[in-house]
Amino acid sequence: MTQLELQGRAAKKASRQLAVAGTALKNRALEAIAKALMAHEEEILAANAEDVAAAQANGMIASMVDRLTLDHARIRAMASGVREVAALPDPVGEVVHTTVRPNGLRIGKRRVPLGVIGIIYESRPNVTVDAAVLCLKSGNAVILRGGKEAFASNRVLVELMQSALASVELPADTVSLVMDTTRESATALINLTEYLDVLIPRGGRGLIRSVAANARVPVIRTGEGICHVYVDEMADLQMACEIAFNAKCSRPSVCNAMECLLVHRGVAQQFLPMFRPFLRRKKVEIRGDEETAMILGSSVVPATAEDWDTEYGDYILAVKVVGSLEEAIAFCNRHGTGHSEAIVTDSYSAAQRFLDEVDAAAVYVNASTRFTDGGEFGLGAEIGISTQKMHARGPMGLEELTSFKYVIYGDGQVR
């Protein structure tokens, strides 16, 4: 039996114990994790510094190094996020529907954990904690397979969480880390059908599509983020500048960042020169269509067909001028990834059409796409942003990590 199979078997055993653990016990474990993060900040930062130094030596781009980097504020935010999850209602055991049949059977639909969740992700060590605590609170065991670029950070974080779990007499194997970061370990994990109940890839388009195409374990797709902001002809242009700047530049490496700006032709001549100084603050490269280049001049890099379908994760922005609301909606639906889309407009009818017709997990009117986040939606930390249309769509919190079972009470009925 391989090491990964041993981890899977241990996680399956832990999941059965965790499924019947009470809310109070799970919350004690979460509090122990939060305290451990705060008590071992220097140890975490030292491990993270190793990862960051290696990433920089290997030429990782600055925006990706930012995703990888931890500091005191980010560790405190992680600990705060753990406590927020502890404060949330426990979904496990909730009876969401009951009915009494004509034959007297009482049928209830009860929330239960999914079981063992596998998560494959890349360079964000905060995902290690977010994923683990959400799985814990929702009664699931988790096997984490992070990228090699964050291995030292992830190892320390998992060891701290395992010690915290053991301190309250929950199985340390509730949370485990795949120690092999080669491609072979990822292949083995996506085929661990005997032990994994569901697999969640979290990262770039290449990772997500590869996992979805090759996994034998059921997959929930998350995180592909080609997000658009559309500036309508009825937009408040100053508001549009602020929203678009935030959506692109507040943290360009994350999946809810804007990658493509659409501007109605009726306001493009006025809006684009207004917006260009915002982009210059962060030295954003503009890849624009012909109309954008005519308005902004030679600083615009001519956009190719690939630019409309690229998740840059960097200070690069595709810009297109469109002739109508209908064209903007069609463009979002054709080139978006079902993540987050936004319209800036003072027109109620345009806003409602955009909300109704754009096919995405989160659709905004007069707000930045950067709000698509479990914490911002009041879900606590999130395990990812689901871009599919199954039971989980959008930020995945506790409820999305549960399934159902039917519980039926009778008094001798036979069929």
Tab-separated table of N, CA and C in Angstrom, residues 156-311:
chain	number	residue	atom	x	y	z
A	156	VAL	N	4.447	23.200	7.859
A	156	VAL	CA	4.365	23.756	9.210
A	156	VAL	C	2.907	23.981	9.607
A	157	LEU	N	2.115	24.541	8.707
A	157	LEU	CA	0.711	24.816	9.019
A	157	LEU	C	-0.058	23.533	9.328
A	158	VAL	N	0.163	22.494	8.546
A	158	VAL	CA	-0.548	21.224	8.782
A	158	VAL	C	-0.091	20.596	10.087
A	159	GLU	N	1.196	20.631	10.375
A	159	GLU	CA	1.680	20.075	11.639
A	159	GLU	C	1.055	20.793	12.830
A	160	LEU	N	0.937	22.114	12.750
A	160	LEU	CA	0.306	22.870	13.835
A	160	LEU	C	-1.162	22.481	13.990
A	161	MET	N	-1.869	22.327	12.871
A	161	MET	CA	-3.282	21.965	12.944
A	161	MET	C	-3.467	20.547	13.464
A	162	GLN	N	-2.592	19.640	13.078
A	162	GLN	CA	-2.697	18.269	13.573
A	162	GLN	C	-2.482	18.215	15.077
A	163	SER	N	-1.513	18.978	15.574
A	163	SER	CA	-1.286	19.026	17.024
A	163	SER	C	-2.492	19.609	17.749
A	164	ALA	N	-3.100	20.629	17.156
A	164	ALA	CA	-4.285	21.236	17.773
A	164	ALA	C	-5.446	20.248	17.817
A	165	LEU	N	-5.639	19.488	16.749
A	165	LEU	CA	-6.695	18.478	16.726
A	165	LEU	C	-6.465	17.427	17.811
A	166	ALA	N	-5.240	16.955	17.914
A	166	ALA	CA	-4.933	15.934	18.913
A	166	ALA	C	-5.142	16.464	20.328
A	167	SER	N	-4.916	17.755	20.525
A	167	SER	CA	-5.045	18.329	21.869
A	167	SER	C	-6.474	18.306	22.383
A	168	VAL	N	-7.459	18.207	21.471
A	168	VAL	CA	-8.865	18.125	21.896
A	168	VAL	C	-9.433	16.733	21.626
A	169	GLU	N	-8.537	15.796	21.346
A	169	GLU	CA	-8.888	14.388	21.161
A	169	GLU	C	-9.748	14.126	19.922
A	170	LEU	N	-9.447	14.874	18.877
A	170	LEU	CA	-9.953	14.551	17.547
A	170	LEU	C	-8.791	13.974	16.734
A	171	PRO	N	-9.069	13.139	15.737
A	171	PRO	CA	-7.978	12.498	14.996
A	171	PRO	C	-7.101	13.510	14.262
A	172	ALA	N	-5.785	13.380	14.447
A	172	ALA	CA	-4.867	14.247	13.711
A	172	ALA	C	-5.015	14.045	12.213
A	173	ASP	N	-5.422	12.838	11.802
A	173	ASP	CA	-5.568	12.540	10.378
A	173	ASP	C	-6.793	13.197	9.758
A	174	THR	N	-7.552	13.957	10.539
A	174	THR	CA	-8.613	14.787	9.979
A	174	THR	C	-8.050	15.712	8.905
A	175	VAL	N	-6.811	16.177	9.111
A	175	VAL	CA	-6.119	17.044	8.152
A	175	VAL	C	-4.782	16.404	7.835
A	176	SER	N	-4.496	16.181	6.560
A	176	SER	CA	-3.192	15.635	6.187
A	176	SER	C	-2.692	16.297	4.918
A	177	LEU	N	-1.383	16.245	4.748
A	177	LEU	CA	-0.722	16.887	3.613
A	177	LEU	C	0.013	15.835	2.803
A	178	VAL	N	-0.174	15.861	1.496
A	178	VAL	CA	0.591	14.989	0.606
A	178	VAL	C	2.025	15.512	0.575
A	179	MET	N	2.966	14.690	1.009
A	179	MET	CA	4.348	15.130	1.160
A	179	MET	C	5.132	15.121	-0.150
A	180	ASP	N	4.617	14.439	-1.135
A	180	ASP	CA	5.253	14.374	-2.449
A	180	ASP	C	4.597	15.416	-3.354
A	181	THR	N	5.367	16.366	-3.852
A	181	THR	CA	4.795	17.435	-4.683
A	181	THR	C	5.051	17.216	-6.171
A	182	THR	N	5.434	16.003	-6.553
A	182	THR	CA	5.635	15.721	-7.975
A	182	THR	C	4.300	15.529	-8.675
A	183	ARG	N	4.346	15.523	-9.990
A	183	ARG	CA	3.139	15.315	-10.786
A	183	ARG	C	2.519	13.946	-10.514
A	184	GLU	N	3.381	12.982	-10.177
A	184	GLU	CA	2.887	11.629	-9.917
A	184	GLU	C	1.943	11.597	-8.717
A	185	SER	N	2.229	12.390	-7.705
A	185	SER	CA	1.344	12.395	-6.531
A	185	SER	C	-0.015	12.988	-6.861
A	186	ALA	N	-0.028	13.997	-7.724
A	186	ALA	CA	-1.308	14.567	-8.142
A	186	ALA	C	-2.113	13.545	-8.926
A	187	THR	N	-1.446	12.818	-9.803
A	187	THR	CA	-2.129	11.774	-10.578
A	187	THR	C	-2.701	10.707	-9.659
A	188	ALA	N	-1.933	10.309	-8.653
A	188	ALA	CA	-2.412	9.298	-7.713
A	188	ALA	C	-3.606	9.800	-6.920
A	189	LEU	N	-3.563	11.082	-6.515
A	189	LEU	CA	-4.655	11.616	-5.702
A	189	LEU	C	-5.960	11.685	-6.482
A	190	ILE	N	-5.895	12.098	-7.739
A	190	ILE	CA	-7.132	12.246	-8.506
A	190	ILE	C	-7.755	10.898	-8.870
A	191	ASN	N	-7.018	9.828	-8.583
A	191	ASN	CA	-7.542	8.484	-8.827
A	191	ASN	C	-7.754	7.691	-7.545
A	192	LEU	N	-7.774	8.363	-6.403
A	192	LEU	CA	-7.892	7.695	-5.106
A	192	LEU	C	-9.368	7.431	-4.784
A	193	THR	N	-10.013	6.696	-5.652
A	193	THR	CA	-11.466	6.516	-5.569
A	193	THR	C	-11.916	5.739	-4.340
A	194	GLU	N	-11.051	4.892	-3.796
A	194	GLU	CA	-11.457	4.080	-2.646
A	194	GLU	C	-11.648	4.923	-1.392
A	195	TYR	N	-10.980	6.071	-1.332
A	195	TYR	CA	-10.995	6.856	-0.096
A	195	TYR	C	-11.554	8.263	-0.256
A	196	LEU	N	-11.366	8.894	-1.418
A	196	LEU	CA	-11.855	10.258	-1.614
A	196	LEU	C	-13.301	10.255	-2.069
A	197	ASP	N	-14.102	11.146	-1.481
A	197	ASP	CA	-15.493	11.304	-1.911
A	197	ASP	C	-15.649	12.412	-2.939
A	198	VAL	N	-14.788	13.420	-2.887
A	198	VAL	CA	-14.849	14.522	-3.845
A	198	VAL	C	-13.480	15.174	-3.902
A	199	LEU	N	-13.168	15.774	-5.044
A	199	LEU	CA	-11.895	16.445	-5.258
A	199	LEU	C	-12.165	17.880	-5.691
A	200	ILE	N	-11.434	18.817	-5.091
A	200	ILE	CA	-11.604	20.231	-5.421
A	200	ILE	C	-10.260	20.797	-5.865
A	201	PRO	N	-10.074	21.101	-7.158
A	201	PRO	CA	-8.851	21.776	-7.606
A	201	PRO	C	-9.010	23.283	-7.441
A	202	ARG	N	-7.974	23.919	-6.960
A	202	ARG	CA	-8.035	25.367	-6.743
A	202	ARG	C	-6.735	25.975	-7.248
A	203	GLY	N	-6.824	26.723	-8.325
A	203	GLY	CA	-5.624	27.309	-8.905
A	203	GLY	C	-5.904	27.856	-10.282
A	204	GLY	N	-4.911	27.828	-11.147
A	204	GLY	CA	-5.044	28.362	-12.486
A	204	GLY	C	-5.828	27.458	-13.409
A	205	ARG	N	-6.124	27.992	-14.601
A	205	ARG	CA	-6.946	27.267	-15.566
A	205	ARG	C	-6.330	25.929	-15.943
A	206	GLY	N	-5.008	25.896	-16.124
A	206	GLY	CA	-4.364	24.660	-16.527
A	206	GLY	C	-4.545	23.555	-15.503
A	207	LEU	N	-4.343	23.880	-14.226
A	207	LEU	CA	-4.518	22.901	-13.167
A	207	LEU	C	-5.952	22.401	-13.120
A	208	ILE	N	-6.906	23.320	-13.128
A	208	ILE	CA	-8.313	22.940	-12.980
A	208	ILE	C	-8.769	22.072	-14.143
A	209	ARG	N	-8.410	22.460	-15.359
A	209	ARG	CA	-8.856	21.689	-16.521
A	209	ARG	C	-8.186	20.324	-16.576
A	210	SER	N	-6.933	20.251	-16.160
A	210	SER	CA	-6.243	18.968	-16.148
A	210	SER	C	-6.882	18.017	-15.150
A	211	VAL	N	-7.174	18.521	-13.958
A	211	VAL	CA	-7.803	17.682	-12.933
A	211	VAL	C	-9.179	17.220	-13.398
A	212	ALA	N	-9.980	18.161	-13.917
A	212	ALA	CA	-11.335	17.810	-14.353
A	212	ALA	C	-11.329	16.783	-15.484
A	213	ALA	N	-10.338	16.879	-16.361
A	213	ALA	CA	-10.287	15.979	-17.513
A	213	ALA	C	-9.800	14.584	-17.155
A	214	ASN	N	-8.986	14.471	-16.101
A	214	ASN	CA	-8.317	13.201	-15.835
A	214	ASN	C	-8.740	12.499	-14.557
A	215	ALA	N	-9.458	13.178	-13.683
A	215	ALA	CA	-9.788	12.583	-12.388
A	215	ALA	C	-10.859	11.500	-12.523
A	216	ARG	N	-10.701	10.458	-11.731
A	216	ARG	CA	-11.751	9.443	-11.576
A	216	ARG	C	-12.624	9.750	-10.366
A	217	VAL	N	-12.119	10.571	-9.460
A	217	VAL	CA	-12.896	11.023	-8.313
A	217	VAL	C	-13.800	12.175	-8.765
A	218	PRO	N	-15.043	12.277	-8.261
A	218	PRO	CA	-15.893	13.413	-8.619
A	218	PRO	C	-15.214	14.754	-8.308
A	219	VAL	N	-15.341	15.722	-9.227
A	219	VAL	CA	-14.627	16.996	-9.133
A	219	VAL	C	-15.604	18.148	-9.045
A	220	ILE	N	-15.313	19.104	-8.156
A	220	ILE	CA	-15.996	20.401	-8.151
A	220	ILE	C	-15.003	21.416	-8.682
A	221	ARG	N	-15.308	21.997	-9.834
A	221	ARG	CA	-14.391	22.956	-10.456
A	221	ARG	C	-14.488	24.303	-9.770
A	222	THR	N	-13.348	24.909	-9.478
A	222	THR	CA	-13.329	26.213	-8.825
A	222	THR	C	-12.267	27.100	-9.457
A	223	GLY	N	-12.475	28.392	-9.317
A	223	GLY	CA	-11.389	29.334	-9.415
A	223	GLY	C	-11.007	29.889	-10.764
A	224	GLU	N	-11.441	29.309	-11.893
A	224	GLU	CA	-11.105	29.937	-13.170
A	224	GLU	C	-11.766	31.311	-13.213
A	225	GLY	N	-10.971	32.353	-13.336
A	225	GLY	CA	-11.515	33.683	-13.152
A	225	GLY	C	-11.230	34.650	-14.271
A	226	ILE	N	-11.886	34.495	-15.421
A	226	ILE	CA	-11.870	35.565	-16.418
A	226	ILE	C	-13.116	36.398	-16.160
A	227	CYS	N	-12.918	37.463	-15.390
A	227	CYS	CA	-14.023	38.319	-14.937
A	227	CYS	C	-14.022	39.623	-15.737
A	228	HIS	N	-15.240	40.123	-16.019
A	228	HIS	CA	-15.409	41.348	-16.792
A	228	HIS	C	-16.073	42.436	-15.953
A	229	VAL	N	-15.715	43.670	-16.239
A	229	VAL	CA	-16.492	44.834	-15.802
A	229	VAL	C	-16.952	45.556	-17.062
A	230	TYR	N	-18.258	45.781	-17.151
A	230	TYR	CA	-18.825	46.479	-18.300
A	230	TYR	C	-19.258	47.872	-17.868
A	231	VAL	N	-18.720	48.895	-18.525
A	231	VAL	CA	-19.095	50.288	-18.269
A	231	VAL	C	-20.168	50.660	-19.282
A	232	ASP	N	-21.383	50.817	-18.784
A	232	ASP	CA	-22.539	51.077	-19.646
A	232	ASP	C	-22.584	52.545	-20.075
A	233	GLU	N	-23.364	52.824	-21.115
A	233	GLU	CA	-23.495	54.211	-21.569
A	233	GLU	C	-24.168	55.097	-20.538
A	234	MET	N	-24.880	54.494	-19.570
A	234	MET	CA	-25.543	55.259	-18.508
A	234	MET	C	-24.768	55.205	-17.197
A	235	ALA	N	-23.474	54.896	-17.251
A	235	ALA	CA	-22.677	54.754	-16.035
A	235	ALA	C	-22.256	56.102	-15.467
A	236	ASP	N	-22.107	56.155	-14.149
A	236	ASP	CA	-21.382	57.230	-13.473
A	236	ASP	C	-19.901	56.938	-13.724
A	237	LEU	N	-19.242	57.753	-14.536
A	237	LEU	CA	-17.903	57.403	-15.016
A	237	LEU	C	-16.845	57.466	-13.917
A	238	GLN	N	-17.012	58.354	-12.961
A	238	GLN	CA	-16.061	58.372	-11.851
A	238	GLN	C	-16.194	57.098	-11.021
A	239	MET	N	-17.443	56.697	-10.776
A	239	MET	CA	-17.664	55.429	-10.072
A	239	MET	C	-17.071	54.272	-10.861
A	240	ALA	N	-17.257	54.302	-12.169
A	240	ALA	CA	-16.727	53.228	-13.005
A	240	ALA	C	-15.212	53.144	-12.900
A	241	CYS	N	-14.532	54.290	-12.859
A	241	CYS	CA	-13.077	54.298	-12.698
A	241	CYS	C	-12.671	53.634	-11.385
A	242	GLU	N	-13.341	54.003	-10.312
A	242	GLU	CA	-12.991	53.446	-8.997
A	242	GLU	C	-13.254	51.944	-8.946
A	243	ILE	N	-14.386	51.520	-9.492
A	243	ILE	CA	-14.731	50.091	-9.455
A	243	ILE	C	-13.756	49.288	-10.315
A	244	ALA	N	-13.505	49.743	-11.526
A	244	ALA	CA	-12.627	49.001	-12.425
A	244	ALA	C	-11.202	48.950	-11.890
A	245	PHE	N	-10.741	50.052	-11.308
A	245	PHE	CA	-9.388	50.060	-10.738
A	245	PHE	C	-9.281	49.056	-9.594
A	246	ASN	N	-10.273	49.043	-8.732
A	246	ASN	CA	-10.256	48.077	-7.632
A	246	ASN	C	-10.311	46.650	-8.148
A	247	ALA	N	-11.199	46.419	-9.128
A	247	ALA	CA	-11.372	45.067	-9.645
A	247	ALA	C	-10.095	44.534	-10.288
A	248	LYS	N	-9.321	45.410	-10.927
A	248	LYS	CA	-8.092	44.976	-11.589
A	248	LYS	C	-6.890	45.000	-10.652
A	249	CYS	N	-6.749	46.051	-9.874
A	249	CYS	CA	-5.448	46.342	-9.269
A	249	CYS	C	-5.332	46.076	-7.776
A	250	SER	N	-6.448	45.856	-7.074
A	250	SER	CA	-6.303	45.671	-5.630
A	250	SER	C	-5.531	44.404	-5.315
A	251	ARG	N	-5.702	43.363	-6.138
A	251	ARG	CA	-4.894	42.143	-6.015
A	251	ARG	C	-5.061	41.354	-7.311
A	252	PRO	N	-4.251	41.656	-8.311
A	252	PRO	CA	-4.490	41.106	-9.649
A	252	PRO	C	-4.282	39.609	-9.769
A	253	SER	N	-3.621	38.984	-8.790
A	253	SER	CA	-3.315	37.561	-8.914
A	253	SER	C	-4.460	36.651	-8.509
A	254	VAL	N	-5.539	37.212	-7.947
A	254	VAL	CA	-6.613	36.356	-7.438
A	254	VAL	C	-7.696	36.161	-8.490
A	255	CYS	N	-8.521	35.119	-8.269
A	255	CYS	CA	-9.457	34.716	-9.324
A	255	CYS	C	-10.628	35.668	-9.499
A	256	ASN	N	-10.900	36.550	-8.519
A	256	ASN	CA	-12.012	37.477	-8.681
A	256	ASN	C	-11.568	38.841	-9.211
A	257	ALA	N	-10.324	38.932	-9.671
A	257	ALA	CA	-9.843	40.168	-10.285
A	257	ALA	C	-10.361	40.294	-11.718
A	258	MET	N	-10.631	41.514	-12.139
A	258	MET	CA	-11.062	41.757	-13.518
A	258	MET	C	-9.908	41.483	-14.474
A	259	GLU	N	-10.192	40.758	-15.555
A	259	GLU	CA	-9.212	40.534	-16.604
A	259	GLU	C	-9.558	41.272	-17.890
A	260	CYS	N	-10.834	41.650	-18.048
A	260	CYS	CA	-11.253	42.310	-19.287
A	260	CYS	C	-12.257	43.415	-18.970
A	261	LEU	N	-12.008	44.587	-19.513
A	261	LEU	CA	-12.882	45.748	-19.350
A	261	LEU	C	-13.643	45.974	-20.651
A	262	LEU	N	-14.974	46.056	-20.548
A	262	LEU	CA	-15.832	46.361	-21.687
A	262	LEU	C	-16.395	47.764	-21.496
A	263	VAL	N	-16.353	48.564	-22.552
A	263	VAL	CA	-16.810	49.960	-22.463
A	263	VAL	C	-17.768	50.241	-23.608
A	264	HIS	N	-18.922	50.805	-23.265
A	264	HIS	CA	-19.896	51.156	-24.298
A	264	HIS	C	-19.335	52.257	-25.181
A	265	ARG	N	-19.559	52.115	-26.471
A	265	ARG	CA	-19.024	53.063	-27.452
A	265	ARG	C	-19.482	54.492	-27.167
A	266	GLY	N	-20.676	54.628	-26.595
A	266	GLY	CA	-21.205	55.963	-26.337
A	266	GLY	C	-20.436	56.746	-25.284
A	267	VAL	N	-19.656	56.076	-24.437
A	267	VAL	CA	-18.886	56.783	-23.402
A	267	VAL	C	-17.390	56.489	-23.500
A	268	ALA	N	-16.969	55.700	-24.475
A	268	ALA	CA	-15.568	55.282	-24.544
A	268	ALA	C	-14.614	56.466	-24.709
A	269	GLN	N	-14.986	57.443	-25.547
A	269	GLN	CA	-14.111	58.593	-25.782
A	269	GLN	C	-13.876	59.390	-24.504
A	270	GLN	N	-14.863	59.405	-23.632
A	270	GLN	CA	-14.726	60.139	-22.377
A	270	GLN	C	-14.126	59.257	-21.280
A	271	PHE	N	-14.578	58.016	-21.206
A	271	PHE	CA	-14.178	57.173	-20.074
A	271	PHE	C	-12.735	56.702	-20.159
A	272	LEU	N	-12.311	56.201	-21.288
A	272	LEU	CA	-10.982	55.590	-21.358
A	272	LEU	C	-9.859	56.569	-21.001
A	273	PRO	N	-9.870	57.825	-21.486
A	273	PRO	CA	-8.838	58.770	-21.019
A	273	PRO	C	-8.945	59.073	-19.522
A	274	MET	N	-10.167	59.037	-18.982
A	274	MET	CA	-10.335	59.219	-17.533
A	274	MET	C	-9.703	58.073	-16.755
A	275	PHE	N	-9.840	56.873	-17.294
A	275	PHE	CA	-9.415	55.683	-16.560
A	275	PHE	C	-7.920	55.408	-16.684
A	276	ARG	N	-7.310	55.869	-17.773
A	276	ARG	CA	-5.898	55.542	-17.999
A	276	ARG	C	-4.988	55.988	-16.844
A	277	PRO	N	-5.172	57.161	-16.226
A	277	PRO	CA	-4.301	57.513	-15.090
A	277	PRO	C	-4.422	56.556	-13.911
A	278	PHE	N	-5.587	55.965	-13.721
A	278	PHE	CA	-5.738	54.965	-12.666
A	278	PHE	C	-4.827	53.776	-12.943
A	279	LEU	N	-4.833	53.316	-14.185
A	279	LEU	CA	-4.008	52.159	-14.540
A	279	LEU	C	-2.523	52.477	-14.468
A	280	ARG	N	-2.170	53.716	-14.755
A	280	ARG	CA	-0.756	54.099	-14.701
A	280	ARG	C	-0.196	54.022	-13.284
A	281	ARG	N	-1.065	54.169	-12.293
A	281	ARG	CA	-0.582	54.061	-10.906
A	281	ARG	C	0.097	52.734	-10.661
A	282	LYS	N	-0.391	51.692	-11.311
A	282	LYS	CA	0.151	50.345	-11.126
A	282	LYS	C	0.861	49.829	-12.380
A	283	LYS	N	1.117	50.720	-13.330
A	283	LYS	CA	1.814	50.359	-14.570
A	283	LYS	C	1.138	49.185	-15.276
A	284	VAL	N	-0.179	49.274	-15.384
A	284	VAL	CA	-0.948	48.208	-16.023
A	284	VAL	C	-0.783	48.279	-17.536
A	285	GLU	N	-0.455	47.164	-18.140
A	285	GLU	CA	-0.374	47.078	-19.596
A	285	GLU	C	-1.774	46.909	-20.168
A	286	ILE	N	-2.134	47.738	-21.135
A	286	ILE	CA	-3.439	47.652	-21.782
A	286	ILE	C	-3.297	46.899	-23.090
A	287	ARG	N	-4.104	45.847	-23.258
A	287	ARG	CA	-4.188	45.135	-24.527
A	287	ARG	C	-5.582	45.391	-25.089
A	288	GLY	N	-5.658	46.263	-26.071
A	288	GLY	CA	-6.951	46.747	-26.508
A	288	GLY	C	-7.283	46.428	-27.945
A	289	ASP	N	-8.574	46.538	-28.262
A	289	ASP	CA	-9.012	46.388	-29.639
A	289	ASP	C	-8.705	47.668	-30.414
A	290	GLU	N	-9.090	47.710	-31.686
A	290	GLU	CA	-8.734	48.856	-32.532
A	290	GLU	C	-9.315	50.164	-32.010
A	291	GLU	N	-10.555	50.135	-31.535
A	291	GLU	CA	-11.169	51.372	-31.046
A	291	GLU	C	-10.461	51.881	-29.805
A	292	THR	N	-10.085	50.982	-28.909
A	292	THR	CA	-9.340	51.388	-27.717
A	292	THR	C	-8.021	52.035	-28.111
A	293	ALA	N	-7.316	51.429	-29.084
A	293	ALA	CA	-6.046	51.981	-29.530
A	293	ALA	C	-6.224	53.349	-30.189
A	294	MET	N	-7.313	53.539	-30.917
A	294	MET	CA	-7.569	54.834	-31.548
A	294	MET	C	-7.776	55.923	-30.499
A	295	ILE	N	-8.390	55.554	-29.383
A	295	ILE	CA	-8.675	56.533	-28.338
A	295	ILE	C	-7.448	56.806	-27.469
A	296	LEU	N	-6.713	55.753	-27.112
A	296	LEU	CA	-5.611	55.891	-26.151
A	296	LEU	C	-4.240	55.967	-26.807
A	297	GLY	N	-4.140	55.634	-28.081
A	297	GLY	CA	-2.878	55.815	-28.776
A	297	GLY	C	-1.944	54.629	-28.705
A	298	SER	N	-0.661	54.901	-28.981
A	298	SER	CA	0.333	53.845	-29.202
A	298	SER	C	0.714	53.087	-27.938
A	299	SER	N	0.321	53.563	-26.783
A	299	SER	CA	0.640	52.836	-25.552
A	299	SER	C	-0.150	51.539	-25.442
A	300	VAL	N	-1.192	51.401	-26.242
A	300	VAL	CA	-2.037	50.204	-26.206
A	300	VAL	C	-1.398	49.098	-27.042
A	301	VAL	N	-1.243	47.924	-26.432
A	301	VAL	CA	-0.767	46.750	-27.155
A	301	VAL	C	-1.956	46.151	-27.897
A	302	PRO	N	-1.847	45.916	-29.207
A	302	PRO	CA	-2.990	45.354	-29.943
A	302	PRO	C	-3.398	44.000	-29.363
A	303	ALA	N	-4.676	43.848	-29.053
A	303	ALA	CA	-5.184	42.602	-28.489
A	303	ALA	C	-5.281	41.540	-29.565
A	304	THR	N	-4.970	40.315	-29.197
A	304	THR	CA	-5.171	39.169	-30.070
A	304	THR	C	-6.415	38.419	-29.603
A	305	ALA	N	-6.842	37.445	-30.374
A	305	ALA	CA	-8.009	36.644	-29.979
A	305	ALA	C	-7.771	35.948	-28.647
A	306	GLU	N	-6.532	35.563	-28.372
A	306	GLU	CA	-6.219	34.869	-27.129
A	306	GLU	C	-6.394	35.768	-25.909
A	307	ASP	N	-6.242	37.074	-26.072
A	307	ASP	CA	-6.349	37.980	-24.926
A	307	ASP	C	-7.750	37.979	-24.324
A	308	TRP	N	-8.764	37.719	-25.115
A	308	TRP	CA	-10.127	37.708	-24.575
A	308	TRP	C	-10.393	36.455	-23.734
A	309	ASP	N	-9.504	35.486	-23.805
A	309	ASP	CA	-9.699	34.233	-23.078
A	309	ASP	C	-8.534	33.921	-22.148
A	310	THR	N	-7.836	34.955	-21.694
A	310	THR	CA	-6.648	34.759	-20.868
A	310	THR	C	-6.880	35.279	-19.456
A	311	GLU	N	-6.550	34.437	-18.485
A	311	GLU	CA	-6.530	34.866	-17.086
A	311	GLU	C	-5.091	35.263	-16.769
